[in-house]
C-alpha cells in the first residue's frame, strides 16, 4: 500500500474537501437534494426525503474527520462505500438512459455521464487506498 | 476486533448524522408529517403558486378547456398515448422541447407524468416556474390515473 505520507495527505485533502463541499451544499438545500435522489427513480419519495436529511451530514462529518486525520480508517471506509454506491447509481442511470442531474453538489450539480463516473472512480480509488493504508506506519 | 471497531465507529457517525440531519431540519420534518412533500419536493414557500391537484380537479380544468396540459414523459410514451391536447415537454429534453412551445406566462399549466411514483412532472413544473410561469398545477395521479378512469386520450402528436 501507499506509505508516502505526502501522497496520503494529498488524497485526504482531495477526498475530504470534495465531501465537505458536497455535504454543505446539500445541507443548505435538502429539498433540492431529495428531488435529485427521487430523479433516479429507485427510491420511494419518503425514503428520498429522509436520505436527503441524513446523507449530507455523513458526507460532511466524514470529510472533516478525514482531513483532520481523526478516525481515518472509518471515515475513508464510509466514503469509499458512498463512492461505490454513487458509481453504481450513476452507471444504472446512464444505462437506463436517464438524463438527470447527479445531485452531487446541490445546485452546482452536473449531468450524469461517463466523465462523472470517471471522477467518482478516481475518488473511489483514492478513498480506498486511504482506507487500506490507514493503520499502517507512514514513512 | 478491528472490524468491530470499524462498525462501531461507522454506527456512531451514522447516529451523529441522523441527529444533526433531523435536528437541523425540524420545521421541514414537521411539514413532511403534515402531508407536504409526499409527491414531490417543491418548497411551497419558494413556489407559492405551484400546487398538486387530484384527478377531479384535473378533469375540471380539462373540461374547462382553458388550461394547457403538459406531458413530461418521454417522446415514445407520449406518442403511444396522452391526454387529449397535451403538449409533450420531456424533463430530459426540456430545453429542446420548451423552445418550440409558446404560452403566455399567465397561462394555467397542468403538468403530469406516469403517475404518483414518477418525478418528472415536479421537475418540469420547477423548470417552468423558473421560466416565469406562476400558475402551475401538478396532476400527481398522472397518466395512470387518467386512463384508469377512461378519460379522453389521443395518440401521436396532436399538437403540431
JSON list of N, CA and C in Angstrom, two decimals, chain B residues 102-128:
[
{"chain": "B", "resi": 102, "resn": "UNK", "atom": "N", "xyz": [-44.98, 28.08, -27.18]},
{"chain": "B", "resi": 102, "resn": "UNK", "atom": "CA", "xyz": [-45.14, 29.47, -26.74]},
{"chain": "B", "resi": 102, "resn": "UNK", "atom": "C", "xyz": [-46.46, 29.57, -25.97]},
{"chain": "B", "resi": 103, "resn": "UNK", "atom": "N", "xyz": [-46.36, 29.80, -24.67]},
{"chain": "B", "resi": 103, "resn": "UNK", "atom": "CA", "xyz": [-47.56, 30.04, -23.87]},
{"chain": "B", "resi": 103, "resn": "UNK", "atom": "C", "xyz": [-47.40, 31.39, -23.21]},
{"chain": "B", "resi": 104, "resn": "UNK", "atom": "N", "xyz": [-48.52, 32.10, -23.03]},
{"chain": "B", "resi": 104, "resn": "UNK", "atom": "CA", "xyz": [-48.42, 33.33, -22.23]},
{"chain": "B", "resi": 104, "resn": "UNK", "atom": "C", "xyz": [-48.11, 32.96, -20.77]},
{"chain": "B", "resi": 105, "resn": "UNK", "atom": "N", "xyz": [-47.37, 33.81, -20.09]},
{"chain": "B", "resi": 105, "resn": "UNK", "atom": "CA", "xyz": [-46.93, 33.48, -18.73]},
{"chain": "B", "resi": 105, "resn": "UNK", "atom": "C", "xyz": [-48.09, 33.28, -17.76]},
{"chain": "B", "resi": 106, "resn": "UNK", "atom": "N", "xyz": [-49.24, 33.91, -18.03]},
{"chain": "B", "resi": 106, "resn": "UNK", "atom": "CA", "xyz": [-50.35, 33.77, -17.09]},
{"chain": "B", "resi": 106, "resn": "UNK", "atom": "C", "xyz": [-51.17, 32.50, -17.36]},
{"chain": "B", "resi": 107, "resn": "UNK", "atom": "N", "xyz": [-50.78, 31.75, -18.39]},
{"chain": "B", "resi": 107, "resn": "UNK", "atom": "CA", "xyz": [-51.49, 30.52, -18.75]},
{"chain": "B", "resi": 107, "resn": "UNK", "atom": "C", "xyz": [-51.46, 29.50, -17.60]},
{"chain": "B", "resi": 108, "resn": "UNK", "atom": "N", "xyz": [-52.60, 28.84, -17.38]},
{"chain": "B", "resi": 108, "resn": "UNK", "atom": "CA", "xyz": [-52.62, 27.75, -16.39]},
{"chain": "B", "resi": 108, "resn": "UNK", "atom": "C", "xyz": [-52.04, 26.50, -17.05]},
{"chain": "B", "resi": 109, "resn": "UNK", "atom": "N", "xyz": [-51.01, 25.95, -16.41]},
{"chain": "B", "resi": 109, "resn": "UNK", "atom": "CA", "xyz": [-50.37, 24.75, -16.95]},
{"chain": "B", "resi": 109, "resn": "UNK", "atom": "C", "xyz": [-50.61, 23.59, -15.99]},
{"chain": "B", "resi": 110, "resn": "UNK", "atom": "N", "xyz": [-50.99, 22.45, -16.54]},
{"chain": "B", "resi": 110, "resn": "UNK", "atom": "CA", "xyz": [-51.17, 21.25, -15.71]},
{"chain": "B", "resi": 110, "resn": "UNK", "atom": "C", "xyz": [-50.13, 20.24, -16.16]},
{"chain": "B", "resi": 111, "resn": "UNK", "atom": "N", "xyz": [-49.18, 19.94, -15.30]},
{"chain": "B", "resi": 111, "resn": "UNK", "atom": "CA", "xyz": [-48.10, 19.03, -15.68]},
{"chain": "B", "resi": 111, "resn": "UNK", "atom": "C", "xyz": [-48.37, 17.64, -15.12]},
{"chain": "B", "resi": 112, "resn": "UNK", "atom": "N", "xyz": [-48.13, 16.63, -15.91]},
{"chain": "B", "resi": 112, "resn": "UNK", "atom": "CA", "xyz": [-48.30, 15.26, -15.41]},
{"chain": "B", "resi": 112, "resn": "UNK", "atom": "C", "xyz": [-47.24, 14.35, -16.00]},
{"chain": "B", "resi": 113, "resn": "UNK", "atom": "N", "xyz": [-47.00, 13.22, -15.31]},
{"chain": "B", "resi": 113, "resn": "UNK", "atom": "CA", "xyz": [-46.14, 12.17, -15.87]},
{"chain": "B", "resi": 113, "resn": "UNK", "atom": "C", "xyz": [-46.86, 10.84, -15.71]},
{"chain": "B", "resi": 114, "resn": "UNK", "atom": "N", "xyz": [-46.13, 9.75, -15.46]},
{"chain": "B", "resi": 114, "resn": "UNK", "atom": "CA", "xyz": [-46.78, 8.43, -15.42]},
{"chain": "B", "resi": 114, "resn": "UNK", "atom": "C", "xyz": [-47.82, 8.27, -14.32]},
{"chain": "B", "resi": 115, "resn": "UNK", "atom": "N", "xyz": [-47.46, 8.73, -13.15]},
{"chain": "B", "resi": 115, "resn": "UNK", "atom": "CA", "xyz": [-48.36, 8.55, -12.01]},
{"chain": "B", "resi": 115, "resn": "UNK", "atom": "C", "xyz": [-47.68, 9.02, -10.75]},
{"chain": "B", "resi": 116, "resn": "UNK", "atom": "N", "xyz": [-48.15, 8.55, -9.63]},
{"chain": "B", "resi": 116, "resn": "UNK", "atom": "CA", "xyz": [-47.64, 9.07, -8.36]},
{"chain": "B", "resi": 116, "resn": "UNK", "atom": "C", "xyz": [-46.17, 8.77, -8.13]},
{"chain": "B", "resi": 117, "resn": "UNK", "atom": "N", "xyz": [-45.65, 7.70, -8.74]},
{"chain": "B", "resi": 117, "resn": "UNK", "atom": "CA", "xyz": [-44.26, 7.33, -8.48]},
{"chain": "B", "resi": 117, "resn": "UNK", "atom": "C", "xyz": [-43.26, 8.06, -9.37]},
{"chain": "B", "resi": 118, "resn": "UNK", "atom": "N", "xyz": [-43.74, 8.75, -10.40]},
{"chain": "B", "resi": 118, "resn": "UNK", "atom": "CA", "xyz": [-42.78, 9.42, -11.29]},
{"chain": "B", "resi": 118, "resn": "UNK", "atom": "C", "xyz": [-42.51, 10.84, -10.77]},
{"chain": "B", "resi": 119, "resn": "UNK", "atom": "N", "xyz": [-41.38, 11.35, -11.13]},
{"chain": "B", "resi": 119, "resn": "UNK", "atom": "CA", "xyz": [-40.98, 12.64, -10.58]},
{"chain": "B", "resi": 119, "resn": "UNK", "atom": "C", "xyz": [-40.81, 13.72, -11.64]},
{"chain": "B", "resi": 120, "resn": "UNK", "atom": "N", "xyz": [-40.91, 13.34, -12.90]},
{"chain": "B", "resi": 120, "resn": "UNK", "atom": "CA", "xyz": [-40.58, 14.32, -13.93]},
{"chain": "B", "resi": 120, "resn": "UNK", "atom": "C", "xyz": [-41.57, 15.48, -13.97]},
{"chain": "B", "resi": 121, "resn": "UNK", "atom": "N", "xyz": [-42.84, 15.24, -13.56]},
{"chain": "B", "resi": 121, "resn": "UNK", "atom": "CA", "xyz": [-43.82, 16.33, -13.60]},
{"chain": "B", "resi": 121, "resn": "UNK", "atom": "C", "xyz": [-43.39, 17.44, -12.63]},
{"chain": "B", "resi": 122, "resn": "UNK", "atom": "N", "xyz": [-42.95, 17.05, -11.46]},
{"chain": "B", "resi": 122, "resn": "UNK", "atom": "CA", "xyz": [-42.50, 18.04, -10.48]},
{"chain": "B", "resi": 122, "resn": "UNK", "atom": "C", "xyz": [-41.26, 18.77, -11.00]},
{"chain": "B", "resi": 123, "resn": "UNK", "atom": "N", "xyz": [-40.36, 17.99, -11.60]},
{"chain": "B", "resi": 123, "resn": "UNK", "atom": "CA", "xyz": [-39.12, 18.58, -12.09]},
{"chain": "B", "resi": 123, "resn": "UNK", "atom": "C", "xyz": [-39.41, 19.57, -13.22]},
{"chain": "B", "resi": 124, "resn": "UNK", "atom": "N", "xyz": [-40.31, 19.19, -14.14]},
{"chain": "B", "resi": 124, "resn": "UNK", "atom": "CA", "xyz": [-40.67, 20.08, -15.25]},
{"chain": "B", "resi": 124, "resn": "UNK", "atom": "C", "xyz": [-41.40, 21.31, -14.70]},
{"chain": "B", "resi": 125, "resn": "UNK", "atom": "N", "xyz": [-42.28, 21.09, -13.72]},
{"chain": "B", "resi": 125, "resn": "UNK", "atom": "CA", "xyz": [-43.01, 22.22, -13.12]},
{"chain": "B", "resi": 125, "resn": "UNK", "atom": "C", "xyz": [-42.02, 23.24, -12.55]},
{"chain": "B", "resi": 126, "resn": "UNK", "atom": "N", "xyz": [-40.98, 22.74, -11.91]},
{"chain": "B", "resi": 126, "resn": "UNK", "atom": "CA", "xyz": [-39.96, 23.65, -11.34]},
{"chain": "B", "resi": 126, "resn": "UNK", "atom": "C", "xyz": [-39.28, 24.45, -12.45]},
{"chain": "B", "resi": 127, "resn": "UNK", "atom": "N", "xyz": [-38.95, 23.75, -13.54]},
{"chain": "B", "resi": 127, "resn": "UNK", "atom": "CA", "xyz": [-38.28, 24.44, -14.66]},
{"chain": "B", "resi": 127, "resn": "UNK", "atom": "C", "xyz": [-39.20, 25.49, -15.27]},
{"chain": "B", "resi": 128, "resn": "UNK", "atom": "N", "xyz": [-40.51, 25.17, -15.37]},
{"chain": "B", "resi": 128, "resn": "UNK", "atom": "CA", "xyz": [-41.47, 26.13, -15.91]},
{"chain": "B", "resi": 128, "resn": "UNK", "atom": "C", "xyz": [-41.58, 27.34, -14.98]}
]
